[in-house]
PDB file of C-alpha atoms and ligand atoms in Angstrom:
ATOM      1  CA  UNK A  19      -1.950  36.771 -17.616  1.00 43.00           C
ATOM      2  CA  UNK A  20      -0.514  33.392 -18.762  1.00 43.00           C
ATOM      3  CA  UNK A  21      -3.971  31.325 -19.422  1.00 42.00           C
ATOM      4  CA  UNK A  22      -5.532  34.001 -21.243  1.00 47.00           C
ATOM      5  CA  UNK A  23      -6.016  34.016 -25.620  1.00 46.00           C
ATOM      6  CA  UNK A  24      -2.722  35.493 -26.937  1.00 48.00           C
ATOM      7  CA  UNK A  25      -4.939  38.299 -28.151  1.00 49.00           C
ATOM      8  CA  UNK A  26      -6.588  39.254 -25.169  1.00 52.00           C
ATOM      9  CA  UNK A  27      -3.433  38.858 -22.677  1.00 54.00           C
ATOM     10  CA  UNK A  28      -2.120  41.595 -25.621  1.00 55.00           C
ATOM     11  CA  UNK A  29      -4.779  43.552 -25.249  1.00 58.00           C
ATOM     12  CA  UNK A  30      -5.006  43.509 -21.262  1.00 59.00           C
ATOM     13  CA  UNK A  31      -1.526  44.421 -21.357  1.00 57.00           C
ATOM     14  CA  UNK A  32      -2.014  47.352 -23.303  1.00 60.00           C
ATOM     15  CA  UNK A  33      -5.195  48.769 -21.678  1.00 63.00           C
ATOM     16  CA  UNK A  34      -4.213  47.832 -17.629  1.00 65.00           C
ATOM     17  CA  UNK A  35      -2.141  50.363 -15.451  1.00 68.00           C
ATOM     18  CA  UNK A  36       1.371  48.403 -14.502  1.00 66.00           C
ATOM     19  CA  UNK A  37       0.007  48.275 -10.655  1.00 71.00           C
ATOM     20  CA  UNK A  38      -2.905  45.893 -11.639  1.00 70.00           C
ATOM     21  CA  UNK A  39      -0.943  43.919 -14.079  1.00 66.00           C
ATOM     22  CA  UNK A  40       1.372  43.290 -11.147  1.00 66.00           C
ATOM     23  CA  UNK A  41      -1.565  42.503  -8.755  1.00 72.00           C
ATOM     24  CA  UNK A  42      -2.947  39.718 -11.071  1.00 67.00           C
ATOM     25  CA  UNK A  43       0.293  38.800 -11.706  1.00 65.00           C
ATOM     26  CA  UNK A  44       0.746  38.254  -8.054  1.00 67.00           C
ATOM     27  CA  UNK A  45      -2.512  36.207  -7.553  1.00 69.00           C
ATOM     28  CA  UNK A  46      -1.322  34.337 -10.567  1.00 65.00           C
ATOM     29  CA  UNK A  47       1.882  33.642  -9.160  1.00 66.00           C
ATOM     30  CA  UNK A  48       0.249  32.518  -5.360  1.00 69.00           C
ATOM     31  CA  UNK A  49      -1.486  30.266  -7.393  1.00 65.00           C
ATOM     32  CA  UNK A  50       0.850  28.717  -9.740  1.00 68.00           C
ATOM     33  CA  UNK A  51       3.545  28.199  -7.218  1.00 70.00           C
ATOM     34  CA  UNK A  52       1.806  25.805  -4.995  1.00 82.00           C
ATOM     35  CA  UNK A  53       1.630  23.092  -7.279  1.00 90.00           C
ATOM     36  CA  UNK A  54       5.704  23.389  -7.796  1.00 92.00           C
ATOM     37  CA  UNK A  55       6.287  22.787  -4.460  1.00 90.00           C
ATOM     38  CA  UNK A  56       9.185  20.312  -4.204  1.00 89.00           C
ATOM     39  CA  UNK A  57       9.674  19.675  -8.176  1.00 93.00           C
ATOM     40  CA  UNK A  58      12.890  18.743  -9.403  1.00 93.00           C
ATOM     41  CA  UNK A  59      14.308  20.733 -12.641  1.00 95.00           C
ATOM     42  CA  UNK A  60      12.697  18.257 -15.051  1.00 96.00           C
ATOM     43  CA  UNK A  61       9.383  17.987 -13.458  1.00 96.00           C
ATOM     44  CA  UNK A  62       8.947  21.693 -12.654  1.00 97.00           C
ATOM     45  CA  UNK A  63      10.072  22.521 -16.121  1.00 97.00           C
ATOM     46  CA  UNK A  64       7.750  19.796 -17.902  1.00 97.00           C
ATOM     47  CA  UNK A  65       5.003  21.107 -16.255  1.00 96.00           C
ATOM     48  CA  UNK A  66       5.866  24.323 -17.200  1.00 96.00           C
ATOM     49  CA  UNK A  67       5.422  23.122 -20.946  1.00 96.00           C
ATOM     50  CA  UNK A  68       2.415  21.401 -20.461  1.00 95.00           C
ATOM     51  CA  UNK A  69       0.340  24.193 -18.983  1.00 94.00           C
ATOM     52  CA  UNK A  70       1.272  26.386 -21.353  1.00 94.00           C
ATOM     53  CA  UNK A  71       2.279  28.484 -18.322  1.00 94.00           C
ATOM     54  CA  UNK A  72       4.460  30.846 -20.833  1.00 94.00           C
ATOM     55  CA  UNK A  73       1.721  31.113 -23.834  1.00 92.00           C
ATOM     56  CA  UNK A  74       0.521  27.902 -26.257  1.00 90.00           C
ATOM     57  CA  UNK A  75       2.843  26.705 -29.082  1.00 88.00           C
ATOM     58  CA  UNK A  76       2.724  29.271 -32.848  1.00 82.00           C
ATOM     59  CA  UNK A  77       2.974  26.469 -34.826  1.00 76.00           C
ATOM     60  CA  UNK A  78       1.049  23.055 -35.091  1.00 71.00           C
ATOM     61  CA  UNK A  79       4.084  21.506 -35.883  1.00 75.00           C
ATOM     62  CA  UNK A  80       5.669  22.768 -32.286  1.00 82.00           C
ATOM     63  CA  UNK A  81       4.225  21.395 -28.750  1.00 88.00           C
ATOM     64  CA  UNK A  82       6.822  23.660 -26.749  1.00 93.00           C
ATOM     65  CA  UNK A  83       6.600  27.533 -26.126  1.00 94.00           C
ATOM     66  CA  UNK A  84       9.051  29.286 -24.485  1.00 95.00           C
ATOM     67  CA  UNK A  85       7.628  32.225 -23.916  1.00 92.00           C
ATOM     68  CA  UNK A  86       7.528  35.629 -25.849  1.00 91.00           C
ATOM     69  CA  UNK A  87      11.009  36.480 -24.528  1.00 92.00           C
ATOM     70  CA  UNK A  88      12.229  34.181 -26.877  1.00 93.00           C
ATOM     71  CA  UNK A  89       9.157  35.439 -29.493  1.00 93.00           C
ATOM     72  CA  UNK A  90       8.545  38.844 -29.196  1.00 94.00           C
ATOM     73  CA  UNK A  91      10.716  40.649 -31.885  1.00 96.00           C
ATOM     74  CA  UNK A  92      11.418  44.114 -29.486  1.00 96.00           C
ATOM     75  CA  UNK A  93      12.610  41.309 -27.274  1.00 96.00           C
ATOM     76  CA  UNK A  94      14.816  38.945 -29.348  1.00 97.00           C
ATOM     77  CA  UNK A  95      16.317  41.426 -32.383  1.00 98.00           C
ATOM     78  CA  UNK A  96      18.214  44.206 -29.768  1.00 98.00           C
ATOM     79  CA  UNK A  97      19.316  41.008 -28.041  1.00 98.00           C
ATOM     80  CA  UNK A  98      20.403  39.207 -31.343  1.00 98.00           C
ATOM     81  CA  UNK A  99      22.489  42.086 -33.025  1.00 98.00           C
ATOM     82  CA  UNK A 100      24.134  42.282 -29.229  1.00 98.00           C
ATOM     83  CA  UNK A 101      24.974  38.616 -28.973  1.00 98.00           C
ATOM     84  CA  UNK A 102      25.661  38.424 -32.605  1.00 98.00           C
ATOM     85  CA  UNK A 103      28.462  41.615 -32.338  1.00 98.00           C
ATOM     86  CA  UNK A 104      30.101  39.673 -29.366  1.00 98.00           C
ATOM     87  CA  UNK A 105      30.258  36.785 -31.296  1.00 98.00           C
ATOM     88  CA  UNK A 106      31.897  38.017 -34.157  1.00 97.00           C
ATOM     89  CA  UNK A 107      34.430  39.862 -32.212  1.00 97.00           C
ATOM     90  CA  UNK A 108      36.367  36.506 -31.835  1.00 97.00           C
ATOM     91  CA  UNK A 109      39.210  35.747 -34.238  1.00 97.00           C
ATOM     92  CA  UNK A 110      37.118  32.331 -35.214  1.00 97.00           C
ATOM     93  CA  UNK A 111      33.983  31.498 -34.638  1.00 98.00           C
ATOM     94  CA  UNK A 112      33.659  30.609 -30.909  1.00 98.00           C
ATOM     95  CA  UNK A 113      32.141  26.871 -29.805  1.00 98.00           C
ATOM     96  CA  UNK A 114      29.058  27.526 -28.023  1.00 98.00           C
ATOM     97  CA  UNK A 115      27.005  26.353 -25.021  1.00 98.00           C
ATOM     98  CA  UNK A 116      23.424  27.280 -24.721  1.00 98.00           C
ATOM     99  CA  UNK A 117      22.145  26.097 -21.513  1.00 98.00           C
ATOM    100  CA  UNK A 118      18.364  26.342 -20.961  1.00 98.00           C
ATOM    101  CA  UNK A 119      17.598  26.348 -24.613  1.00 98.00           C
ATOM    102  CA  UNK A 120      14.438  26.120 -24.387  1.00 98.00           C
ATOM    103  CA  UNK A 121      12.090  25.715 -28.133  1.00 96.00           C
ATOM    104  CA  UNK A 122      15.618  27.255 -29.582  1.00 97.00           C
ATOM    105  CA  UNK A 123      13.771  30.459 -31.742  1.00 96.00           C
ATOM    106  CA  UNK A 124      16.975  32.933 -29.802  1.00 98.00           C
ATOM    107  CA  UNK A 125      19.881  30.621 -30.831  1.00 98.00           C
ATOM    108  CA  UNK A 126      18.919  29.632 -34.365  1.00 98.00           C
ATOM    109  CA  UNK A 127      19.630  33.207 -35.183  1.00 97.00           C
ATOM    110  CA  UNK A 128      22.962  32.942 -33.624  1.00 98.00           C
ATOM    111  CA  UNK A 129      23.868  29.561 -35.005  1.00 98.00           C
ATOM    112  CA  UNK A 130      25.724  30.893 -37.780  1.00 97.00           C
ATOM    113  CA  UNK A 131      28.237  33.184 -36.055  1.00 98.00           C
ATOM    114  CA  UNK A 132      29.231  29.992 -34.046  1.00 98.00           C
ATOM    115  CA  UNK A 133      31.811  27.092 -34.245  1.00 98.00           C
ATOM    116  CA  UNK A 134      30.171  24.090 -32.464  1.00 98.00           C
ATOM    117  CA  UNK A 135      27.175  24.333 -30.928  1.00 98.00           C
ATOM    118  CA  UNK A 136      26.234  22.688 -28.021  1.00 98.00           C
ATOM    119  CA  UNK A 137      22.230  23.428 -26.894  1.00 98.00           C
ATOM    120  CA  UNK A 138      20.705  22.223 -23.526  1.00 98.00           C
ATOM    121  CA  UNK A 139      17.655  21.487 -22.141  1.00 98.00           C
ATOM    122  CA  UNK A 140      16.482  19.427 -19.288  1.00 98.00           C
ATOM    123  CA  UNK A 141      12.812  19.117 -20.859  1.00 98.00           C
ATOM    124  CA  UNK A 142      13.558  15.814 -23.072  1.00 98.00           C
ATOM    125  CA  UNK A 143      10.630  15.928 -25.433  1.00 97.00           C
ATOM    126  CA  UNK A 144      11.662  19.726 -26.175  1.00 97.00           C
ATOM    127  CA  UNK A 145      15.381  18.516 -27.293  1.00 98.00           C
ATOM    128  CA  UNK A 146      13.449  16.218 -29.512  1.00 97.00           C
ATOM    129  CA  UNK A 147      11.571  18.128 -31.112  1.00 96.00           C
ATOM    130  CA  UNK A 148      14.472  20.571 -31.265  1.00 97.00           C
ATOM    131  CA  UNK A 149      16.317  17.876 -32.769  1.00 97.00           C
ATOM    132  CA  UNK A 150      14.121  17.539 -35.531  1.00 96.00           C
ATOM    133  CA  UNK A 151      12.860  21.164 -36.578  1.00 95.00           C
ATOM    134  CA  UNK A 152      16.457  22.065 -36.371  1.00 97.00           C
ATOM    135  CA  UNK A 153      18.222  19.038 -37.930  1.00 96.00           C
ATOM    136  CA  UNK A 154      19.961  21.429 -40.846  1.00 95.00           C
ATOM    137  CA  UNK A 155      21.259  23.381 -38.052  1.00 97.00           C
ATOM    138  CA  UNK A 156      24.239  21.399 -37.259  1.00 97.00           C
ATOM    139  CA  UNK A 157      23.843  21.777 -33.705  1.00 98.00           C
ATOM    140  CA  UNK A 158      24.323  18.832 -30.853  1.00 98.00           C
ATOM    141  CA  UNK A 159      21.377  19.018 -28.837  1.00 98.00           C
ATOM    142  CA  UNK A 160      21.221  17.571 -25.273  1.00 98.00           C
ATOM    143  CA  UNK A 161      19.361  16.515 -22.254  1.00 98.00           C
ATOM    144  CA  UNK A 162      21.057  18.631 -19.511  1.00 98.00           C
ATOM    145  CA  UNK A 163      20.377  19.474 -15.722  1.00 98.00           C
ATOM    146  CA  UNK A 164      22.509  22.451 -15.106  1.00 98.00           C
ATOM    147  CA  UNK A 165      22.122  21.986 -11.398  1.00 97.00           C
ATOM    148  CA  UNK A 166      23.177  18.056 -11.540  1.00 97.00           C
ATOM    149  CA  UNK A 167      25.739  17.997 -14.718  1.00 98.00           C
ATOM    150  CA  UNK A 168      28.739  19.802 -15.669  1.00 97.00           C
ATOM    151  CA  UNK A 169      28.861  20.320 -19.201  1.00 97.00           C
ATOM    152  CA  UNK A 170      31.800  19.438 -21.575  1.00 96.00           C
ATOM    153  CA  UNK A 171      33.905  22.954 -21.939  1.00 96.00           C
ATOM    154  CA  UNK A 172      32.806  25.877 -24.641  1.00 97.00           C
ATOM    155  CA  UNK A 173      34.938  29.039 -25.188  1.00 97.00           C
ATOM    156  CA  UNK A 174      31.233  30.770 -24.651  1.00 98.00           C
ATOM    157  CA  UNK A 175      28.272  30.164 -22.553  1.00 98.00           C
ATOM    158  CA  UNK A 176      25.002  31.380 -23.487  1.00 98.00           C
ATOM    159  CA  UNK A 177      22.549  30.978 -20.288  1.00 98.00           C
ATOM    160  CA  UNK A 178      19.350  33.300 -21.538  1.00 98.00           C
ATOM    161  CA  UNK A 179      16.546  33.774 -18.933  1.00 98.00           C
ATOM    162  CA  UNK A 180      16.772  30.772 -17.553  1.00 98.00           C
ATOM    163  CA  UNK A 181      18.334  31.089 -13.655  1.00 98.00           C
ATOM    164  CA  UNK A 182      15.773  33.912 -13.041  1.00 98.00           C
ATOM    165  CA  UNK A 183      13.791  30.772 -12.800  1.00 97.00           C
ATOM    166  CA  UNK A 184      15.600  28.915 -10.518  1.00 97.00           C
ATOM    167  CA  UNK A 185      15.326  29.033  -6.525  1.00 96.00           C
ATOM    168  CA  UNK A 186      18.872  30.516  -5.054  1.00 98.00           C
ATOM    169  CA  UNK A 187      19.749  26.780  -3.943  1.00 97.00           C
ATOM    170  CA  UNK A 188      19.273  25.577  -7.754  1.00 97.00           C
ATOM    171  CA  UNK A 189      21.110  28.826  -8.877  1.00 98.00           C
ATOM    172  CA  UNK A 190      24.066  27.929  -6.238  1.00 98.00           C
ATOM    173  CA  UNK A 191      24.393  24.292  -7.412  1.00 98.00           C
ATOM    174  CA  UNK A 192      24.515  25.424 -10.916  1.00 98.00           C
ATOM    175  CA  UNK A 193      26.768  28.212 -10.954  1.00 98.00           C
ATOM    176  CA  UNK A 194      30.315  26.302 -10.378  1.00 97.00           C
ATOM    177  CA  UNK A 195      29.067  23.846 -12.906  1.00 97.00           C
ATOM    178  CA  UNK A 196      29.016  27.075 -15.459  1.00 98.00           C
ATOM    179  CA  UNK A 197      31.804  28.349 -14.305  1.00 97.00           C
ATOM    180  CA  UNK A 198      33.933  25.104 -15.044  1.00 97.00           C
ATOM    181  CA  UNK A 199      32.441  25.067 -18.482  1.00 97.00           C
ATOM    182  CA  UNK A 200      33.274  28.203 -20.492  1.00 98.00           C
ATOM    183  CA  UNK A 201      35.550  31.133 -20.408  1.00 97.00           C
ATOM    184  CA  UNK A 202      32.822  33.581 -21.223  1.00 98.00           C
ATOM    185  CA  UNK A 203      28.895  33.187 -19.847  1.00 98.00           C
ATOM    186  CA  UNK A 204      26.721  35.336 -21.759  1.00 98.00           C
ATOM    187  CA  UNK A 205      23.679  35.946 -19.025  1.00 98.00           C
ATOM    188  CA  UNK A 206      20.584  37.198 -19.243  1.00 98.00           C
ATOM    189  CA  UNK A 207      18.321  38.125 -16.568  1.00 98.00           C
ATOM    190  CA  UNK A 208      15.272  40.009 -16.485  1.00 98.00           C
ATOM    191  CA  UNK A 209      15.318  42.692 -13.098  1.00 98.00           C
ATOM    192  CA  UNK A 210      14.056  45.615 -12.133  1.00 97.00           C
ATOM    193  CA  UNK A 211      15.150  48.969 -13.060  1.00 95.00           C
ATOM    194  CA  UNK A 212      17.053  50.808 -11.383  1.00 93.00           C
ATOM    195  CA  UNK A 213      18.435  50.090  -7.999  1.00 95.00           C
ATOM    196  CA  UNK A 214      17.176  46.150  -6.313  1.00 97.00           C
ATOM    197  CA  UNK A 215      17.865  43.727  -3.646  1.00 98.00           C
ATOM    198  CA  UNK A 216      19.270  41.452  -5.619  1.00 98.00           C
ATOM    199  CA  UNK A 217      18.695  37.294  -5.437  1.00 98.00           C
ATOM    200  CA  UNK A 218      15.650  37.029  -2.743  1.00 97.00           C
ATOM    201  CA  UNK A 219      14.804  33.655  -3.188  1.00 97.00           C
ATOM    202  CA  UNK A 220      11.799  31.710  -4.510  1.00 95.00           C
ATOM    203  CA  UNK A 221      10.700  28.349  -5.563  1.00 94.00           C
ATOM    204  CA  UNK A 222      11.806  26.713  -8.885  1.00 96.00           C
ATOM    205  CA  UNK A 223       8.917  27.582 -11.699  1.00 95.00           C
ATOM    206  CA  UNK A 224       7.499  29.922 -14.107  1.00 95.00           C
ATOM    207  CA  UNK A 225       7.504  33.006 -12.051  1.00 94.00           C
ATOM    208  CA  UNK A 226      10.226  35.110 -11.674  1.00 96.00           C
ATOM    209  CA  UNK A 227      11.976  37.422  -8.852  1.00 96.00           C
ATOM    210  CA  UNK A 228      10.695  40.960 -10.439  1.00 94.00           C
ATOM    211  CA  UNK A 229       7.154  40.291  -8.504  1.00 87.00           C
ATOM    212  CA  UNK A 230       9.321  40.566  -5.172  1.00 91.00           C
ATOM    213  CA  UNK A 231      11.071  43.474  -6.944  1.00 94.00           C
ATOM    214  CA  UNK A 232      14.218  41.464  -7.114  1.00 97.00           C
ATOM    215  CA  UNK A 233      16.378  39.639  -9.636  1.00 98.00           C
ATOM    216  CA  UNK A 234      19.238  37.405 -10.125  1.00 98.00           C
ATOM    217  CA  UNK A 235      22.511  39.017  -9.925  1.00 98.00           C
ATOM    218  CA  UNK A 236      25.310  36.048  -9.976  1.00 98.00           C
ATOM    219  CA  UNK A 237      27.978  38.594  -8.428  1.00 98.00           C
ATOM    220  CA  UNK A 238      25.975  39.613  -5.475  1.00 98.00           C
ATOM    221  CA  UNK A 239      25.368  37.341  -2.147  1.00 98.00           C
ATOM    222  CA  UNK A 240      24.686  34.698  -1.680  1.00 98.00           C
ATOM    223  CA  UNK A 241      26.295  33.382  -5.083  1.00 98.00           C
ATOM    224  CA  UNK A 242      29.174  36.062  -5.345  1.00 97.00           C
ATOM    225  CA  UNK A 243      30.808  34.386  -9.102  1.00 97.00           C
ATOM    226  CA  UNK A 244      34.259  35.286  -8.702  1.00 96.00           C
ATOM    227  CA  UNK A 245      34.606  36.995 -12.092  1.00 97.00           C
ATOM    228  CA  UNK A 246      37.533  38.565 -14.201  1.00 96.00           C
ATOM    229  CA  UNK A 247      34.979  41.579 -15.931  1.00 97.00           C
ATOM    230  CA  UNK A 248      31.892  42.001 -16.944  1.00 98.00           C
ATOM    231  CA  UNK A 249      30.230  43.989 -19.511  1.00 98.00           C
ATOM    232  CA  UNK A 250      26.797  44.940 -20.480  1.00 98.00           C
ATOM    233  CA  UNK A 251      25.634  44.327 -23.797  1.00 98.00           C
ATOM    234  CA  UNK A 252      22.392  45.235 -24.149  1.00 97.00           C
ATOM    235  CA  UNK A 253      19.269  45.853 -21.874  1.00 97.00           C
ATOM    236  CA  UNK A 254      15.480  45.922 -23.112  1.00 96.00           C
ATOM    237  CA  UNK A 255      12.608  46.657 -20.941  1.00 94.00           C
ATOM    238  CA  UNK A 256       9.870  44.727 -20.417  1.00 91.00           C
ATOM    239  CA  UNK A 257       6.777  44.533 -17.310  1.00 88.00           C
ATOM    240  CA  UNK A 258       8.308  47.686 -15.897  1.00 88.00           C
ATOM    241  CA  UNK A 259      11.969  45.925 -15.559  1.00 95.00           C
ATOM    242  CA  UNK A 260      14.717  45.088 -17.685  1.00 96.00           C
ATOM    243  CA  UNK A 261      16.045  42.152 -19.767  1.00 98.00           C
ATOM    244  CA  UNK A 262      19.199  42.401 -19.741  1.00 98.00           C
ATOM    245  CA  UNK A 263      22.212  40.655 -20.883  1.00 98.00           C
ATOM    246  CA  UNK A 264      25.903  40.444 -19.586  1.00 98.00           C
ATOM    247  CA  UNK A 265      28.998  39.091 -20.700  1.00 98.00           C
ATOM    248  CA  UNK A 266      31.182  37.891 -17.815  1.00 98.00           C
ATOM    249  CA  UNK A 267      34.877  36.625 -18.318  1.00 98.00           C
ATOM    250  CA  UNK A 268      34.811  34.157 -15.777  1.00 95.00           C
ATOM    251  CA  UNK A 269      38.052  34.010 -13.395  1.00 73.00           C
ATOM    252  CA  UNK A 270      40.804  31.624 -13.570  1.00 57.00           C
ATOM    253  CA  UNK A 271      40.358  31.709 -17.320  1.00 52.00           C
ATOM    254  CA  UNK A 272      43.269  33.687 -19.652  1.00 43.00           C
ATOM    255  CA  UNK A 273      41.819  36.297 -22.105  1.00 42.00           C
ATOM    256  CA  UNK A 274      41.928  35.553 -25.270  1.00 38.00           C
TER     257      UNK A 274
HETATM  258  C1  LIG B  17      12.256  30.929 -20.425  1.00 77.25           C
HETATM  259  S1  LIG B  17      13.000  29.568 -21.227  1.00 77.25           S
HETATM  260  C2  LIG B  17      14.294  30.388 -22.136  1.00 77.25           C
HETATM  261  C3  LIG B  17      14.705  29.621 -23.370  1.00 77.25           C
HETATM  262  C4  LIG B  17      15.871  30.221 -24.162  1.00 77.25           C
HETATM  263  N1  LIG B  17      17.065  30.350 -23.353  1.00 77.25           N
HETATM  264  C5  LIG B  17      15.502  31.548 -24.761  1.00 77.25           C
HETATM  265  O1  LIG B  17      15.991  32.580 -24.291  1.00 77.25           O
HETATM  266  O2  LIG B  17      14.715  31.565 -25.695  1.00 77.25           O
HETATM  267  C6  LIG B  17      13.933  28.761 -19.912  1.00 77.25           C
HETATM  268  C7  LIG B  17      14.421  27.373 -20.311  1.00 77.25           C
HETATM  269  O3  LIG B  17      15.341  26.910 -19.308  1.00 77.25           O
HETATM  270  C8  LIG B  17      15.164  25.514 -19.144  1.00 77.25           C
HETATM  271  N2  LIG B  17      15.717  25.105 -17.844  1.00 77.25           N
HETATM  272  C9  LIG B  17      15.226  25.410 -16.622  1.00 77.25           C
HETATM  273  N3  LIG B  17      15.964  24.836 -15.645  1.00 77.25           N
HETATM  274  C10 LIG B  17      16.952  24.163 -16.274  1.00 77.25           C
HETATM  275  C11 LIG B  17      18.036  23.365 -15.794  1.00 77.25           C
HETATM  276  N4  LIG B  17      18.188  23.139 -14.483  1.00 77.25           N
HETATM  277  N5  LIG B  17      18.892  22.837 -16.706  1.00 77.25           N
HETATM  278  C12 LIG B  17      18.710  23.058 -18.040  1.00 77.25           C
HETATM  279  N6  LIG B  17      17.680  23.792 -18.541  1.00 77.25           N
HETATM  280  C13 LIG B  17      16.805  24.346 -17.673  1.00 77.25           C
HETATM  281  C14 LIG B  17      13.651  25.348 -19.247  1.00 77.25           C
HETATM  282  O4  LIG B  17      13.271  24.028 -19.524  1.00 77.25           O
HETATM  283  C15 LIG B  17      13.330  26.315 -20.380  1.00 77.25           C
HETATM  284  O5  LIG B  17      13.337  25.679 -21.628  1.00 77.25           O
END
């Protein structure tokens, strides 16, 4: 639906039965994926942005959009209060890492229940421009691979909808590198409802597993994340599947 005026992708949405909206979403995806074929991270990712392959920029002043899971208020609030709660649960304010920041609308909100903030992207002109919209923000943004570079570690790991992008070999290279890096990662994923295979694979790019009725689940084969608990903290549905977000205390690391 990507490609469409906001409006009428809106509208589409509202007046199309779920089946169809899958179809074209399918015959979207057929087409899209092709031209990802054997991208690394920062190409796919930049291309991504430059199609506009997740909706065109609000602003004039912004050239990135991340999509309207990191827009759409019935998205991003639920979400926000979750993440927020967990955050102020800690003694202190916990340093954060927020990998796959993308255009950064999610973790502004968040910035203030945080110590330091650490925010990731491996799309360089997006972590300038996050660099300048957000300069009061006191935040220490980065050019990051995830699947190449192990981040410095954060008590707390914020990783929001970014591996359900990935391909299961990109997911599998980054996951130790997240482990190693935080006590607590803070996922989110967006899946099916109900019961799914979990983790069938696909290419690295703007599509994600639901299509194949699938989803990332970092517990599951083939990535099985050894971790000490997990905990779900909040779940919003969206395309007939849910967003949803888990905190996982990540073994080999003492509670706190
Ligand atoms: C759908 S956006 C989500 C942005 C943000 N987390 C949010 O929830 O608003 C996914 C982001 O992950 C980034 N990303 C994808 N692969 C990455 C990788 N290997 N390392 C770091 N960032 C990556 C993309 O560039 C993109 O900005």
């Amino acid at each position: 639906m990507n490609g469409l005026p906001d409006s009428l992708r809106g509208l589409a949405r509202s007046l199309l039965p779920e089946a169809l909206l899958r179809s074209v979403r399918g015959w979207r995806r057929e087409r899209t994926m092709s031209a990802y074929d054997g991208l690394s991270a920062k190409a796919a990712f930049e291309k991504v942005y430059a199609d506009r392959e997740w909706g065109a920029p609000r602003h004039g002043d912004s050239a990135y959009y991340s999509g309207d899971g990191s827009h759409d208020p019935d998205i991003v609030t639920p979400y926000v209060e979750a993440a927020g709660a967990f955050l102020l649960g800690f003694a202190e304010p916990p340093d954060v890492l927020d990998i796959g920041c993308g255009d950064f609308h999610v973790g502004v909100r968040l910035r203030p229940h945080c110590g330091r903030y650490t925010a990731c992207d491996v799309v360089e002109g997006l972590i300038a421009q996050n660099r300048e919209r957000y300069r009061e923000s006191d935040v220490d943004f980065r050019v990051l691979d995830i699947t190449a570079a192990t981040p410095e570690f954060h008590e707390v790991m914020f990783v929001r909808q970014v591996l359900q992008h990935l391909s299961n070999a990109a997911i599998a290279a980054a996951l130790p590198r997240i482990a190693a890096s935080c006590r607590y990662l803070v996922l989110t994923e967006h899946v099916p409802a109900g019961n799914f295979p979990p983790n069938v694979d696909k290419m690295t790019g703007p599509d994600i597993r639901l299509l194949d009725g699938s989803g990332v689940v970092v517990t599951a084969p083939p990535f099985s994340l050894p971790v000490k608990s997990q905990r779900l903290l909040c779940k919003v549905p969206q395309y007939g599947g849910m967003i949803r977000t888990v905190v996982y205390q990540l073994d080999g690391h003492a509670s706190t």
